[in-house]
Coordinates of C-alpha atoms in Angstrom, one line a residue:
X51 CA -1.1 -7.6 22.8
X52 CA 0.0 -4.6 25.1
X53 CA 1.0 -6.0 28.3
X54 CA 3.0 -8.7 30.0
X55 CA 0.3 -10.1 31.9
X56 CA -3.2 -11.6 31.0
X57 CA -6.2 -9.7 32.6
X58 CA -9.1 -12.0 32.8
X59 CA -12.5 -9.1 32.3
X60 CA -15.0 -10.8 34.7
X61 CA -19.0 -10.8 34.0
X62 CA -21.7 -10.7 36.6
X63 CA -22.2 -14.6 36.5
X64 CA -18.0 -14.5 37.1
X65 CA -16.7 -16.1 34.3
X66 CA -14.5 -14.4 32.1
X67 CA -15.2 -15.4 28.6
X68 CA -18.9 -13.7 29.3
X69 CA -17.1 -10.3 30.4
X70 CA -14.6 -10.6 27.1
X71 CA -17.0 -10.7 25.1
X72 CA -18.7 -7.6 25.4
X73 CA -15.9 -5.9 25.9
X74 CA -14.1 -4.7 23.0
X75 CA -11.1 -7.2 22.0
X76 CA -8.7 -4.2 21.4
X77 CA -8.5 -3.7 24.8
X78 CA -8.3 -6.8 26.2
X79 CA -4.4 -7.5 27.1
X80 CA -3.0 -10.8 26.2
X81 CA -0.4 -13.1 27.7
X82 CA 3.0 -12.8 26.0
X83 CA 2.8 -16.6 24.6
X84 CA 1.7 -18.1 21.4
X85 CA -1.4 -19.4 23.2
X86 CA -1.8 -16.2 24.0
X87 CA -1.4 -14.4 20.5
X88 CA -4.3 -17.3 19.2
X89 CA -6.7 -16.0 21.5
X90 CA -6.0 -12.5 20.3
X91 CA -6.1 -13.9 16.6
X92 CA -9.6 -15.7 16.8
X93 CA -10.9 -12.4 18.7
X94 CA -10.1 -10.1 16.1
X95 CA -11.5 -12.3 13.8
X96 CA -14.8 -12.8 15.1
X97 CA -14.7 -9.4 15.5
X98 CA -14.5 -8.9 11.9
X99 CA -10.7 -7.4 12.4
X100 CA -9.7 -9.5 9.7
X101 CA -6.2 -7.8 8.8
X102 CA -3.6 -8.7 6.5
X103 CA -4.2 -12.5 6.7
X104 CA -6.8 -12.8 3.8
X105 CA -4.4 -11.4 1.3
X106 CA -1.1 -13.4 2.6
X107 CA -3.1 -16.9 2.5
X108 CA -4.1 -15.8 -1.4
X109 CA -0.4 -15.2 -1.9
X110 CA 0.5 -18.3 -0.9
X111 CA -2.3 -20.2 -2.6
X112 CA -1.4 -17.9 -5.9
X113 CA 2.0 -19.0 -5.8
X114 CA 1.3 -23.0 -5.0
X115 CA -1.2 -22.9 -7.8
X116 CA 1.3 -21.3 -10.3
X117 CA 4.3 -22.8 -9.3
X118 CA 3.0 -26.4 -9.6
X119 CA 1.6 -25.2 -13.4
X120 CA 5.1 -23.8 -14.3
X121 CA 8.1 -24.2 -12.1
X122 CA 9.5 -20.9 -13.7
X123 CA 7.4 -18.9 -11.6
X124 CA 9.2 -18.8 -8.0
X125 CA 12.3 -18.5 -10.1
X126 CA 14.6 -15.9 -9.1
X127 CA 14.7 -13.9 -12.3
X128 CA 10.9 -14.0 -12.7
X129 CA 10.2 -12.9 -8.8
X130 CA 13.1 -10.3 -9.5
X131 CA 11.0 -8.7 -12.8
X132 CA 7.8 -8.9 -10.7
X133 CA 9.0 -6.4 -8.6
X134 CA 9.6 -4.4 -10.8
X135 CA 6.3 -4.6 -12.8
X136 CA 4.7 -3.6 -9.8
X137 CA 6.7 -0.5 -8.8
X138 CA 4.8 1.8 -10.9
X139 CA 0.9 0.8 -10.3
X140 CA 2.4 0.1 -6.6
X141 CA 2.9 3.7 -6.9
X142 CA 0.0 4.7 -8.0
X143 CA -2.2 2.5 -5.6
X144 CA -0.5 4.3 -2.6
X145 CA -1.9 7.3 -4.0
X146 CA -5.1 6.0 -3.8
X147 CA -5.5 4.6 -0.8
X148 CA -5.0 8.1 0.6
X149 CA -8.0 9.1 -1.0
X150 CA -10.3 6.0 -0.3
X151 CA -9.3 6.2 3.6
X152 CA -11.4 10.1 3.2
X153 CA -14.2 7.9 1.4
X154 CA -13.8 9.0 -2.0
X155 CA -12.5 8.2 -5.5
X156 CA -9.6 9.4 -7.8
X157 CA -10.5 8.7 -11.2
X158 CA -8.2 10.2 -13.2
X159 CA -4.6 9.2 -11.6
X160 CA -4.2 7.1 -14.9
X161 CA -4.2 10.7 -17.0
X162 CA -2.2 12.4 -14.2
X163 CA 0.4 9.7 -15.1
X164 CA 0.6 9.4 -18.6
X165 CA 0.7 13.1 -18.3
X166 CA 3.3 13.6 -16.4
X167 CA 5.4 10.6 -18.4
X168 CA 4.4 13.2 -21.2
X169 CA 6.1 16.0 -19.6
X170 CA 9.1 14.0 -18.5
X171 CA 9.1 12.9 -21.9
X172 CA 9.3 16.5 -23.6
X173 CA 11.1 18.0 -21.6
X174 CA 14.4 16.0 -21.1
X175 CA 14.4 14.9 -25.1
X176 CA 12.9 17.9 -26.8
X177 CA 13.6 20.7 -24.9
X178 CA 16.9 19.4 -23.8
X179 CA 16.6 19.8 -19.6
X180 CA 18.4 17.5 -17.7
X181 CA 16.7 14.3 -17.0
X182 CA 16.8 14.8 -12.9
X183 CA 15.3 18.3 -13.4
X184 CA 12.8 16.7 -16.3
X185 CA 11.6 14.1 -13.5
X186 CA 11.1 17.2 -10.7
X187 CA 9.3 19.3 -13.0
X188 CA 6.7 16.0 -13.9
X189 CA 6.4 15.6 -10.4
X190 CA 5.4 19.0 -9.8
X191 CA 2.8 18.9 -12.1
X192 CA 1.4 15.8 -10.6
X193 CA 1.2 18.0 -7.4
X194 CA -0.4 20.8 -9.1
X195 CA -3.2 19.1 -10.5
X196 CA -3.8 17.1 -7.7
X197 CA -4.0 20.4 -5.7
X198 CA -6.3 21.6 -8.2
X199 CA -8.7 18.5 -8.1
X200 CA -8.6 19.3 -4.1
X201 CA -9.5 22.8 -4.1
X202 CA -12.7 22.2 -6.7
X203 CA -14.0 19.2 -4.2
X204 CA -13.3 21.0 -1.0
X205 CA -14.0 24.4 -1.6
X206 CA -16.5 24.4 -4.5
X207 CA -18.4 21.0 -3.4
X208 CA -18.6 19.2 -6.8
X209 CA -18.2 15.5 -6.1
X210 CA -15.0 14.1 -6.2
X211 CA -15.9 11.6 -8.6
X212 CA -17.3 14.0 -11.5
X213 CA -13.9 16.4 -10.6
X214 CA -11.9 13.4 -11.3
X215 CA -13.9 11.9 -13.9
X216 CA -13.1 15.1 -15.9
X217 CA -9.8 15.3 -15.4
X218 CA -9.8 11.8 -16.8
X219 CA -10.6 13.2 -19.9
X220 CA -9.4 16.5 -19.5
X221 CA -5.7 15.6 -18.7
X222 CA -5.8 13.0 -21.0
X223 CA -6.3 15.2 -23.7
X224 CA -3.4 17.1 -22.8
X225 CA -1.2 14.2 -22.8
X226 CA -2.4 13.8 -26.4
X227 CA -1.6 17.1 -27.1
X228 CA 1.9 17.1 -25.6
X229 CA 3.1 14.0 -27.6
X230 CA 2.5 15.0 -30.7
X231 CA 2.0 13.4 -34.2
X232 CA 4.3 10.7 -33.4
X233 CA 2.8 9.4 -30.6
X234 CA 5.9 8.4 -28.9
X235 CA 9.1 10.1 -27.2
X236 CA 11.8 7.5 -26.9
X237 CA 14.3 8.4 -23.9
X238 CA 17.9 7.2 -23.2
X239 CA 18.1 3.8 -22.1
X240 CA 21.1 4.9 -20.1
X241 CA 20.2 7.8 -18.2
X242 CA 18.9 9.3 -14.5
X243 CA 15.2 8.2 -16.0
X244 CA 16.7 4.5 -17.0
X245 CA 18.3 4.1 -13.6
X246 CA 15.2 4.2 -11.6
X247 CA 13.9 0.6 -12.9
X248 CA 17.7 -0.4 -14.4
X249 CA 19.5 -0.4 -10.9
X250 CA 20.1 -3.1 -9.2
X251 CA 22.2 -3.6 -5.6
X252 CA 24.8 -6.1 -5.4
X253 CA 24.1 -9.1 -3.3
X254 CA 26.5 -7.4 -0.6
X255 CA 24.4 -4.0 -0.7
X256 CA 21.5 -6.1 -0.8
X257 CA 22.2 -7.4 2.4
X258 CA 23.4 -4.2 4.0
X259 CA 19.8 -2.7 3.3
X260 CA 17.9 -5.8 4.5
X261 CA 20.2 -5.3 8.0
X262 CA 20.0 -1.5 8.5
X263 CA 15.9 -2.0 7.9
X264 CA 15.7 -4.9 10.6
X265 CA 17.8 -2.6 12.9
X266 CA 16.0 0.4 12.3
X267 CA 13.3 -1.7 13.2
X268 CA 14.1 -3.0 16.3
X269 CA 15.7 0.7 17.8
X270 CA 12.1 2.4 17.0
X271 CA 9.8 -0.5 18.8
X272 CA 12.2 -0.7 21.9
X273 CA 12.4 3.1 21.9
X274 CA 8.3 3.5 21.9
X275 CA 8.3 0.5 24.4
X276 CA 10.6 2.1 26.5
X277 CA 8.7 5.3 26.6
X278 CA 5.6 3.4 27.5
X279 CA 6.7 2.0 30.2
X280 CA 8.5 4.5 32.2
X281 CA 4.9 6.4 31.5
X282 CA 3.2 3.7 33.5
X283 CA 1.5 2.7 30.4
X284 CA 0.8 -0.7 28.5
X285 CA 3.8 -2.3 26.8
X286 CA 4.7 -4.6 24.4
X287 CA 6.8 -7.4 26.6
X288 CA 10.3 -8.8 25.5
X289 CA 8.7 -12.1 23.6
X290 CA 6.3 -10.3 21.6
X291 CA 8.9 -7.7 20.3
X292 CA 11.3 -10.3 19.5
X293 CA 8.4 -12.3 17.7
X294 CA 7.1 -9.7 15.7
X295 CA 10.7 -8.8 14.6
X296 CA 11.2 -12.7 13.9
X297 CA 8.0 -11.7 11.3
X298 CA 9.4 -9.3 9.8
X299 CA 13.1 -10.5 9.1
X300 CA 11.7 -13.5 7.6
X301 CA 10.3 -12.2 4.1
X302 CA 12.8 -9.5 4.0
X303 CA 16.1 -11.5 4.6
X304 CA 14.3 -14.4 2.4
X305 CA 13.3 -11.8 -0.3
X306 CA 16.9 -10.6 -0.6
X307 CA 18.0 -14.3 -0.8
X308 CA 16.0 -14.6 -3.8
X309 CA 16.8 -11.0 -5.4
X310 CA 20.5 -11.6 -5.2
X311 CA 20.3 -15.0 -7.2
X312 CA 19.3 -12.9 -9.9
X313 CA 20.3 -9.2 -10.1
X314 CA 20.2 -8.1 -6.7
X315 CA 17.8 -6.1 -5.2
X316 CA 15.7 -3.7 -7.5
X317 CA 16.2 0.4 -6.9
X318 CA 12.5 0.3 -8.4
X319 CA 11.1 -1.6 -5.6
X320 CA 12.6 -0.3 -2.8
X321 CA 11.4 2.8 -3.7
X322 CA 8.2 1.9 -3.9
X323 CA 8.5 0.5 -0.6
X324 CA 10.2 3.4 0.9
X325 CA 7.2 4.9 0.4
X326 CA 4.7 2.7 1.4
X327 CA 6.6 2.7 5.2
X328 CA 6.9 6.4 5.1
X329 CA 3.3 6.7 4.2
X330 CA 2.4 3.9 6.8
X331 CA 4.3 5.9 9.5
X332 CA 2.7 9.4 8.7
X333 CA -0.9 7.5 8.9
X334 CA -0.1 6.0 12.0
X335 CA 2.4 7.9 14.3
X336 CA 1.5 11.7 13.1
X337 CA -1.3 14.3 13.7
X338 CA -2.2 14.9 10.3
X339 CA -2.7 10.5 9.4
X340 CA -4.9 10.6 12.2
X341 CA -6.9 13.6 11.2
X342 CA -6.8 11.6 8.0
X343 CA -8.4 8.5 9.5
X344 CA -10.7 10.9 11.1
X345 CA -12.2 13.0 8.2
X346 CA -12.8 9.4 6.0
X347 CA -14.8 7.9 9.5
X348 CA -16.5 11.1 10.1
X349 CA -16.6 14.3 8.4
X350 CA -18.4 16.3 10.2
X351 CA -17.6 14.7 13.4
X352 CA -13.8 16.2 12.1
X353 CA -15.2 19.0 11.5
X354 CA -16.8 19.6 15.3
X355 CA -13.3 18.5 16.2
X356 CA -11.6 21.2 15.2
X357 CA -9.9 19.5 12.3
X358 CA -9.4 21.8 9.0
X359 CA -11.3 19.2 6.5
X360 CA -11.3 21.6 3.5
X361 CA -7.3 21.2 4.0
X362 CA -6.9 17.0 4.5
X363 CA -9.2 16.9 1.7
X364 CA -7.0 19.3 -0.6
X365 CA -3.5 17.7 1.0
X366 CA -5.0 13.8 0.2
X367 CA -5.7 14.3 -3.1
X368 CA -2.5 16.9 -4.1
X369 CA -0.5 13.5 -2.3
X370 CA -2.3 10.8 -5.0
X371 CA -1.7 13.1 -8.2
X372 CA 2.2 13.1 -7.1
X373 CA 2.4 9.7 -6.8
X374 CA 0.8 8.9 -9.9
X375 CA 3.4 11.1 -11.5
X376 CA 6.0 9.1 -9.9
X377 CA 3.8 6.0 -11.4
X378 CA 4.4 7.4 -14.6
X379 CA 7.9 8.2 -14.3
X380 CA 8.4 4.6 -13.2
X381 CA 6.4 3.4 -16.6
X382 CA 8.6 5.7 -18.8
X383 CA 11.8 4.5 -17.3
X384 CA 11.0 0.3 -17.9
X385 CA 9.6 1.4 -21.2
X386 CA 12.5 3.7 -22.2
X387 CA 9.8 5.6 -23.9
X388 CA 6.3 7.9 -23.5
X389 CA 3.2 7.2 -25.6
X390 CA -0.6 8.0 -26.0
X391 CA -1.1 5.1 -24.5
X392 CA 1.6 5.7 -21.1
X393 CA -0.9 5.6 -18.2
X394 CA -4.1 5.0 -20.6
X395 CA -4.8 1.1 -20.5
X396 CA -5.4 -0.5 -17.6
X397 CA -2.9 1.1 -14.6
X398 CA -6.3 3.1 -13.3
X399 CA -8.6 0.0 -12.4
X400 CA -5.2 -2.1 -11.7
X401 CA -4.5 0.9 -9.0
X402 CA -7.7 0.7 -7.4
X403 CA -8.2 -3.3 -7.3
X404 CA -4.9 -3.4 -5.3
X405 CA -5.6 -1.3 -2.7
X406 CA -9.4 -2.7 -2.2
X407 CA -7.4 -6.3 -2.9
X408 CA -4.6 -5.0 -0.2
X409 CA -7.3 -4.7 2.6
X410 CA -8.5 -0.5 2.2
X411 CA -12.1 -0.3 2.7
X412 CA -14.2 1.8 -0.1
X413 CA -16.5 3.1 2.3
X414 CA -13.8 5.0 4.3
X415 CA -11.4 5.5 7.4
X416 CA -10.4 2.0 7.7
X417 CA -7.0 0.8 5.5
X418 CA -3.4 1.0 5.6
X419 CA -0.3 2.2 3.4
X420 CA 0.7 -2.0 3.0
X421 CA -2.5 -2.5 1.2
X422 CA -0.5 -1.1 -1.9
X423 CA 2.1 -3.7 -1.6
X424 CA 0.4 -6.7 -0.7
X425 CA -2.7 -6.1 -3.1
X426 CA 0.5 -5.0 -6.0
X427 CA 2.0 -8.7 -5.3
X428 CA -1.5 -10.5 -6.0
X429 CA -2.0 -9.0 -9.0
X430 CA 1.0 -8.6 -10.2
X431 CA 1.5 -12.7 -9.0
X432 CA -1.4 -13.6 -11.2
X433 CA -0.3 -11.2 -14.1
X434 CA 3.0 -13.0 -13.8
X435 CA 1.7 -16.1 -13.8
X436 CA -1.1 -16.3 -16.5
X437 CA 1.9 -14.3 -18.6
X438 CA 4.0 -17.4 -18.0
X439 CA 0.8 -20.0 -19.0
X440 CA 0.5 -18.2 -22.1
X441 CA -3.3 -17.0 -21.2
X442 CA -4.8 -14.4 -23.1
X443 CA -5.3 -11.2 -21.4
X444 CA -8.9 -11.5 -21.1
X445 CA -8.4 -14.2 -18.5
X446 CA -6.2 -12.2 -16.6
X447 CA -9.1 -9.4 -16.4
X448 CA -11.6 -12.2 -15.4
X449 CA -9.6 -13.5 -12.3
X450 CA -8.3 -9.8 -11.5
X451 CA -12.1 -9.5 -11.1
X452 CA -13.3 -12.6 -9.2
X453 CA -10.4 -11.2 -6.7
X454 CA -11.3 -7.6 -6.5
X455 CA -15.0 -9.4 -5.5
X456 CA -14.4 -11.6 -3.0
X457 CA -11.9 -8.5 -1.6
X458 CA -15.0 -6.0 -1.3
X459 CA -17.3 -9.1 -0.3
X460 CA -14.9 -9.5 2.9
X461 CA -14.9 -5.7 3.5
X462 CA -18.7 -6.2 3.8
X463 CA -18.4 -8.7 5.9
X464 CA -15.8 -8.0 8.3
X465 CA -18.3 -4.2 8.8
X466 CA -20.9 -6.4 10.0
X467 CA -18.6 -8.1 12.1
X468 CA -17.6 -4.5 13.4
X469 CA -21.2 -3.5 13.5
X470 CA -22.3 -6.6 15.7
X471 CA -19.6 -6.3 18.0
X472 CA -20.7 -2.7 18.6
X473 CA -17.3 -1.9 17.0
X474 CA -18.6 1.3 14.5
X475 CA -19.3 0.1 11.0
X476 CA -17.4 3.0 9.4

């Protein structure tokens, strides 16, 4: 999809399809036609380039199946409190995708966060700080651990897994200690911490955000287009721009609709997805996302490269510990409280299912910052749902398992797709 033009790749025996396909399908130009973008589609996924399209098809199914069980759930307040349920494991899971694109695991982003919902905690009720400086000072310590965990992997060589396995228990215990006998910190309901799941825009506001992000949009992809062509190199033509905006106005002008027949548009949620795009644009338009990319394929290969691996390494995982503090801080603000158990149940193996559910691969190098929000919708869409059916929570677990499965079972599949279209297995 780079260029206005179709080039047909000729074989020896002259017909194109043979040269195609032994040619890798990324750089195979496409006509600027639908036609054109279902040829693209079916090679991508024969080549096992699979993308977002597993995970929107389960949304959809999720919401057929649970809207035809109880017609509450497309409701507008209920779609309106699932995005804010998910803000603060969305968090969290953005965090770790960082680390799974280096090919590791960060076990203890559950601790970091009920940690640092500790420290918000104690801080702005006991000691008396102001709540903005309360919720700086917990994300700093989020950044200081995770800096910690970095340097002990990086420098010292002890797996990341036992590093963060013991600050699973290690950070945890401090948590403990910080809350006390009482066990729980209850914070003003009315506050700078309340405001970041309490806020809601206005329908008109809502609409002013959905407009300035379309906008945005469409400046930045006929500014690189632009560029690209008067570089002589592929572009994006007219058609495809306009279609691909036409994607992307559609669930945003469609989720505001929806929002503003309720509250509006939760401060929570954009903020989660504020993220996720700036994360998303670091991994893809900067240096360090692509050394990124490059340390998870290939270590060493970085390494040879000239790429400073200790650092990324040290960077990825200081990033994750910050934004499960922010988790946190998101928990404590819909909770209006800390606890022992803030960050302790289930947000760890929730974080990690929605980024392997989103599309990030566990073995490394391949994954995007929108796995955190479209793995966060399917599981907080099925949380949503069995909440509304009544089902125990031991059904929820079940099916938040049978998904996480069939997600990893796709990964595999879609790297022997790679692998057989001598497209690296990575």
């Amino acid at each position: 999809m780079t260029q206005q033009t179709h080039l047909s790749h000729e074989s020896g025996d002259g017909t194109p399809e043979a040269g195609e396909a032994r040619r890798d399908p990324r750089l195979l130009a496409t006509a600027a036609s639908p036609k054109g973008w279902l040829q693209a589609l079916r090679r991508n996924l024969r080549g096992g380039e699979l993308g977002p399209l597993p995970v929107v098809v389960g949304l959809l199914l999720i919401g057929i199946v649970f809207q035809s069980m109880n017609d509450r759930f497309l409701s507008p307040q209920n779609l309106s409190n699932l995005t804010v349920q998910i803000a603060a494991v969305g968090l969290m899971t953005t965090g770790v995708i960082m680390v799974l694109l280096l090919g590791e695991i960060d076990l203890s982003i559950g601790s970091v966060s009920g940690l640092s919902a500790a420290v918000l905690a104690v801080l702005a009720v006991k000691t008396g700080l102001p709540e903005w400086g309360a919720i700086a000072a917990a994300v700093g310590v989020g950044l200081l651990i995770g800096l910690l965990h970095g340097v002990i992997f990086a420098k010292l060589g002890v797996p990341a897994f036992v590093v963060t396995l013991a600050g699973l228990l290690g950070w945890q215990g401090v948590h403990l200690y910080l809350m006390g006998a009482d066990g729980t910190i209850n914070t003003s309901p009315s506050g700078a911490i309340a405001m970041l799941t309490q806020t809601y825009f206005v329908p008109f506001m809502g609409w002013a955000i959905a407009g300035i992000v379309i906008v945005l949009y469409l400046i930045a992809v006929f500014s690189v287009e632009r560029r690209r062509r008067l570089a002589g190199l592929p572009y994006k033509p007219l058609e495809e721009v306009l279609f691909r905006a036409a994607l992307l106005t559609v669930p945003i002008v469609g989720g505001v609709w929806v929002l503003n027949q309720y509250k509006g548009v939760p401060l929570a949620f954009l903020i989660f997805v504020g993220f996720v795009v700036v994360l998303d644009l670091v991994l893809r338009k900067t240096r360090y996302g692509r050394m990124v990319y490059a340390v998870g394929g290939n270590s060493e290969a970085a390494r040879r490269a000239g790429i400073n691996v200790d650092l990324i390494r040290i960077s990825v995982f200081g990033i994750a510990s910050t934004l499960a503090a922010l988790g946190g801080i998101m928990l404590v603000s819909r909770n209006f409280a800390a606890s022992v158990s803030t960050g302790s149940g289930a947000e760890l193996m929730m974080a990690i299912a929605a980024a392997v559910i989103g599309g990030t691969s566990l073995f490394g190098g391949r994954g995007n910052a929108y796995s955190a929000l479209l793995g966060g919708l399917v599981l907080g869409a099925i949380t949503s749902g069995l909440l509304l059916l009544q089902m125990d929570t031991s059904v929820r677990f079940m099916i938040t398992a049978a998904v996480l499965l069939i997600a990893v079972i796709l990964d595999a599949v879609s790297r022997r797709g790679r692998k057989t279209h001598a497209r690296g297995g990575a």
